[in-house]
mmCIF file of C-alpha atoms in Angstrom:
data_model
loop_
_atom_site.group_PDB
_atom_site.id
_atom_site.type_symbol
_atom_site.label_atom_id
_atom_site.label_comp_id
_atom_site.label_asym_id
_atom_site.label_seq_id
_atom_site.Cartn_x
_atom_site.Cartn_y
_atom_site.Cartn_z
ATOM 1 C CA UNK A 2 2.526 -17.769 -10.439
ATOM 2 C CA UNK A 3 6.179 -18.176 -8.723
ATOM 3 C CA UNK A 4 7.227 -15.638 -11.697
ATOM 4 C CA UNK A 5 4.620 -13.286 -11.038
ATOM 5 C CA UNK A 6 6.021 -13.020 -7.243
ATOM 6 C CA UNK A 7 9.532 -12.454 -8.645
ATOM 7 C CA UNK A 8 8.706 -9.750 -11.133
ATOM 8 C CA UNK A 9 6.266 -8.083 -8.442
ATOM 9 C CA UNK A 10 9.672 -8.346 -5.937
ATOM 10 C CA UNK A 11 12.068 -6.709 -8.939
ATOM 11 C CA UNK A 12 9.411 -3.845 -9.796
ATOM 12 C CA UNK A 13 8.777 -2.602 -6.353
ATOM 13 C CA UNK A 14 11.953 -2.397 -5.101
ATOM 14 C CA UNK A 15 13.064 0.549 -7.408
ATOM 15 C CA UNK A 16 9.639 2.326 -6.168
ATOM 16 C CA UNK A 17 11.020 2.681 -2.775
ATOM 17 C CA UNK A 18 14.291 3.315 -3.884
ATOM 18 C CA UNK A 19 13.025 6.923 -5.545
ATOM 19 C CA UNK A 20 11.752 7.872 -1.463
ATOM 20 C CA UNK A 21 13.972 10.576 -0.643
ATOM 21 C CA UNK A 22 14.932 10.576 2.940
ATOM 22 C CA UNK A 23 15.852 14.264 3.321
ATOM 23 C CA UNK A 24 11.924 15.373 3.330
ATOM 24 C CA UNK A 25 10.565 13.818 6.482
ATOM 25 C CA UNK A 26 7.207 12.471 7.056
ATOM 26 C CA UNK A 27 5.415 12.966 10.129
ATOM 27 C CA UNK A 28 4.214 11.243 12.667
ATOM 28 C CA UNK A 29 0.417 12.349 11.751
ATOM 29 C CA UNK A 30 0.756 10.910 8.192
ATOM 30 C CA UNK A 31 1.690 7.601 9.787
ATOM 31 C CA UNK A 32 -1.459 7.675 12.467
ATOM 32 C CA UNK A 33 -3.853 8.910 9.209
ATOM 33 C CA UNK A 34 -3.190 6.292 7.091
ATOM 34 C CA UNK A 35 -3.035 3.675 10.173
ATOM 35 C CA UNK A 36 -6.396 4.791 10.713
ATOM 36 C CA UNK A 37 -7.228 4.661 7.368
ATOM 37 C CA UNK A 38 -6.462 0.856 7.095
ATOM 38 C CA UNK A 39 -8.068 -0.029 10.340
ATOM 39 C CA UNK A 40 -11.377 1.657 9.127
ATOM 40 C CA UNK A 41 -11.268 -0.141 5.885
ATOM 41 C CA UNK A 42 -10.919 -3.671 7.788
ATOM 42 C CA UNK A 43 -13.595 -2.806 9.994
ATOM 43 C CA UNK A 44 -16.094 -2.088 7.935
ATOM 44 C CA UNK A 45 -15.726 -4.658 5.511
ATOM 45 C CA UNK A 46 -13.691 -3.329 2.738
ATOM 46 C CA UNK A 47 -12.665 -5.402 0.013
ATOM 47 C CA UNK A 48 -8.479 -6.605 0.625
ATOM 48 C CA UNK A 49 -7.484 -5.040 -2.965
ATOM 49 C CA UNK A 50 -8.804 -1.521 -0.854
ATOM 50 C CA UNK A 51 -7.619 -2.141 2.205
ATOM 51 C CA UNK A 52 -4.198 -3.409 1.053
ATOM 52 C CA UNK A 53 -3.504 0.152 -0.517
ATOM 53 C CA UNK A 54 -3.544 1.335 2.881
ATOM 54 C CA UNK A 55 -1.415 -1.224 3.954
ATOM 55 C CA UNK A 56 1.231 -0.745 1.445
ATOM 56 C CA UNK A 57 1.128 3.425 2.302
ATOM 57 C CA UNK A 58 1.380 2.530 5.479
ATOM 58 C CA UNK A 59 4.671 0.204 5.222
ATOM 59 C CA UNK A 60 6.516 3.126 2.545
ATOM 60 C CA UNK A 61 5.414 6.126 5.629
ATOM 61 C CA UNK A 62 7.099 3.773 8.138
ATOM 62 C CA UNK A 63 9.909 3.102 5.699
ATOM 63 C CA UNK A 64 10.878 6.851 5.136
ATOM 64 C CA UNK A 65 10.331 7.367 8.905
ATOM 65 C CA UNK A 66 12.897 4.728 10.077
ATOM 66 C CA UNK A 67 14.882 6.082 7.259
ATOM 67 C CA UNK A 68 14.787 9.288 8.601
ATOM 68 C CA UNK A 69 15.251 8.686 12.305
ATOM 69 C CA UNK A 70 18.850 6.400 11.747
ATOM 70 C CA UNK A 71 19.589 9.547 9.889
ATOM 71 C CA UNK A 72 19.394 11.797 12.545
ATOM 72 C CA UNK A 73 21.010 9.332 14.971
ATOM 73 C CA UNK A 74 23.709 8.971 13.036
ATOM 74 C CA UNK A 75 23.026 5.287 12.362
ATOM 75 C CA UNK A 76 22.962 5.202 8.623
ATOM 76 C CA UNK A 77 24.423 2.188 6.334
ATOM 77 C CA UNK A 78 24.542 1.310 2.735
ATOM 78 C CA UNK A 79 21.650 0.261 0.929
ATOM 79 C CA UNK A 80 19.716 1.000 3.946
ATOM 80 C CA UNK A 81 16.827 2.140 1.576
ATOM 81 C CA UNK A 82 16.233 -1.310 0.449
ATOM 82 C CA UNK A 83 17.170 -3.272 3.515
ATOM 83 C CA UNK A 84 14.525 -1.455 5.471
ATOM 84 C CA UNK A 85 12.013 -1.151 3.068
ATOM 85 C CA UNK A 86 12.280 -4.790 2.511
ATOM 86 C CA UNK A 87 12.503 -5.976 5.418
ATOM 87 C CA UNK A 88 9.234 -3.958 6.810
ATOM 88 C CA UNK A 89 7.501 -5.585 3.703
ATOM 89 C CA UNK A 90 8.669 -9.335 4.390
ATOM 90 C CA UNK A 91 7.895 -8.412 8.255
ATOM 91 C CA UNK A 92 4.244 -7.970 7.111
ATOM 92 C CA UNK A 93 3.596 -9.831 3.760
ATOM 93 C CA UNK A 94 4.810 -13.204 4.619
ATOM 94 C CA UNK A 95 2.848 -14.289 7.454
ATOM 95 C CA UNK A 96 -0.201 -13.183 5.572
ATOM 96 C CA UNK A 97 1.311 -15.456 2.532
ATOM 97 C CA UNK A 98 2.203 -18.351 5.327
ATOM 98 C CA UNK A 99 -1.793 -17.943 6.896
ATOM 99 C CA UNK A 100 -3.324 -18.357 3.650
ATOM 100 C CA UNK A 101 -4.426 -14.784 3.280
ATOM 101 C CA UNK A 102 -1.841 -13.820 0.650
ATOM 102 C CA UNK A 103 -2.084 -16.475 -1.994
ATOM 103 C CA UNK A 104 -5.507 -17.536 -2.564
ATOM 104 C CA UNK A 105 -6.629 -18.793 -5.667
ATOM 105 C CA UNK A 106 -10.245 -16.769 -5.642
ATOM 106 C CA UNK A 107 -8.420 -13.256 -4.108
ATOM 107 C CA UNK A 108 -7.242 -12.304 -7.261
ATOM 108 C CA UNK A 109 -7.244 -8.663 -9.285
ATOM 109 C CA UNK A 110 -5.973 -8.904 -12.991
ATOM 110 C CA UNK A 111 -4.255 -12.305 -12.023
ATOM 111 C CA UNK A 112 -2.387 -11.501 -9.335
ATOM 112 C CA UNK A 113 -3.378 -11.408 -5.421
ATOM 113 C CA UNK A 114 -5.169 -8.618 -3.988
ATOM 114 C CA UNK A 115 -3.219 -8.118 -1.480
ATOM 115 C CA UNK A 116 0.099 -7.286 -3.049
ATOM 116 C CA UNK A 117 -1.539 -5.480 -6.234
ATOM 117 C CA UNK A 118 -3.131 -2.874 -3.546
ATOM 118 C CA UNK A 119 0.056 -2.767 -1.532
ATOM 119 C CA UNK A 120 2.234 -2.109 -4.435
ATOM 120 C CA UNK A 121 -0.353 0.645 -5.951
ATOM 121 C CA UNK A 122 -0.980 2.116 -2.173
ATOM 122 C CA UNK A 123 3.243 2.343 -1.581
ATOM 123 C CA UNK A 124 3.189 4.122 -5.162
ATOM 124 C CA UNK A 125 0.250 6.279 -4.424
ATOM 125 C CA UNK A 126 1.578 7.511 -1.468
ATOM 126 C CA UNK A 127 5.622 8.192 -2.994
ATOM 127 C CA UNK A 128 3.512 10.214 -5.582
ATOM 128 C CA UNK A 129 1.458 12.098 -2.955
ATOM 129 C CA UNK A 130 5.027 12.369 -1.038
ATOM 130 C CA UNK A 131 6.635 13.941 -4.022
ATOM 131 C CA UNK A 132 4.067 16.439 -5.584
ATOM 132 C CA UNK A 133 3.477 17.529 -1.384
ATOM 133 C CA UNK A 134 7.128 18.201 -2.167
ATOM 134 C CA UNK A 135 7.065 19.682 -5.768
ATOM 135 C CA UNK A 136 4.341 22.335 -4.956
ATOM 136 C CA UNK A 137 6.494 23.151 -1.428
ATOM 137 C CA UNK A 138 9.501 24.049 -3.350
ATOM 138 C CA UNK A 139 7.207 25.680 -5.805
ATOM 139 C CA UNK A 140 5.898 27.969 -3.532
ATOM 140 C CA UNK A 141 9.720 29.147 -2.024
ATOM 141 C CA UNK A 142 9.884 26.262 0.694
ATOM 142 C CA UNK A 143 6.134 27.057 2.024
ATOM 143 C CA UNK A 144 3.205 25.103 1.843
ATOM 144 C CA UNK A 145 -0.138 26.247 0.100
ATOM 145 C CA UNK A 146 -2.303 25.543 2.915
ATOM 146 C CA UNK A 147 -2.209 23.934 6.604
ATOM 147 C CA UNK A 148 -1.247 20.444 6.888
ATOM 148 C CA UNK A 149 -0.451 20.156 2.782
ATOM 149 C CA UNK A 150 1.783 17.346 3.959
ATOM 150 C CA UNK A 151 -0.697 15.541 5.265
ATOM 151 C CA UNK A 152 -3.602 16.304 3.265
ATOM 152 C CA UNK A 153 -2.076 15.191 -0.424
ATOM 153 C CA UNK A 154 -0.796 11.558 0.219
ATOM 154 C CA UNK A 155 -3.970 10.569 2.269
ATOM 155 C CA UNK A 156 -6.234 12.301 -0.312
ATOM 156 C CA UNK A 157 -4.608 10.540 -3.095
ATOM 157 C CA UNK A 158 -4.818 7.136 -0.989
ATOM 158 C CA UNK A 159 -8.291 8.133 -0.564
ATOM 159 C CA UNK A 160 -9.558 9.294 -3.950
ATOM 160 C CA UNK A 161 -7.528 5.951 -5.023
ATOM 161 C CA UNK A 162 -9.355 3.898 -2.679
ATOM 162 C CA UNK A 163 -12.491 5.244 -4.451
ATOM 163 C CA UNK A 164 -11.799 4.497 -7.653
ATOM 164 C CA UNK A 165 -10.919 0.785 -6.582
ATOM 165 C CA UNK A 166 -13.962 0.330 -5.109
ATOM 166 C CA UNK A 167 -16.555 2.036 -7.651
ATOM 167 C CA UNK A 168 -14.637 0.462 -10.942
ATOM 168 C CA UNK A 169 -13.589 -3.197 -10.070
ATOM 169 C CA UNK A 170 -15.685 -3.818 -6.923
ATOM 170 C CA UNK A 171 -18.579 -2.028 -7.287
ATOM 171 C CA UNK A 172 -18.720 -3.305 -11.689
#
């Protein structure tokens, strides 16, 4: 199980590495998928769903803090990782140290629910991130429609949120 940790810990990092800094994201990504999470939790969702909004959650605050010691002028090597990480540890390991993270019957394809949906939300919402991006730059530095930034990461966390529930909750 300690090897399973390690790998997860290896794999992830390079994830967040691939965030670039120099496309911001706002302040209203950060609130949606806040609220997203909060929803989840109170209405009973499932941790492997819920989790996916927590680990969108830590990557928008990642590239935001990113971003802001940018523009202050505050920027350090590896700051990427040290960040990341250390909004991950900041979160994950008191849920590991209460029990929550860690328990033998909260488990998705052997590993715990918590940290499978945080790694696949954090990856769902780079990819969202990145095709928002992609189709900007497509379209000559212009979105296709109102609030395009917004509306792709939290629809893929959504539609991914969906399919977690209907396939391995819902079987």
């Amino acid at each position: 199980m300690r090897v399973k940790k390690i790998i997860f810990v290896i794999f992830s990092f390079p994830i967040l590495m691939f965030a670039s800094y120099a496309k911001a994201v706002c302040p209203v990504c950060i609130v949606a998928v806040s609220a997203g999470l909060g929803l989840s939790r109170w209405f009973g969702v499932d941790d492997v769903v819920s989790s996916v909004w927590i680990g969108a959650l830590l990557a928008s605050v990642s590239i935001w803090t990113i971003i802001w010691l940018d523009k202050k002028g505050w920027g350090f090597k590896y700051q990427k990782i040290i960040i990341s990480g250390a909004y991950y540890v900041i979160v994950l390991v008191p849920l590991y140290y209460y029990g929550i993270i860690g328990h033998p019957l909260n488990k998705i394809f052997g590993i715990d629910k918590i940290i499978f949906g945080s790694a696949l939300g954090t990856a769902v919402f780079l990819v969202g991130v990145w095709l928002h991006n992609y189709l900007k730059q497509k379209n000559n530095g212009k979105s296709f429609f109102s609030y395009q930034k917004v509306v792709i990461p939290v629809g893929a966390l959504l539609l991914t949120s969906l399919i977690l529930w209907t396939l391995i909750i819902k079987k």
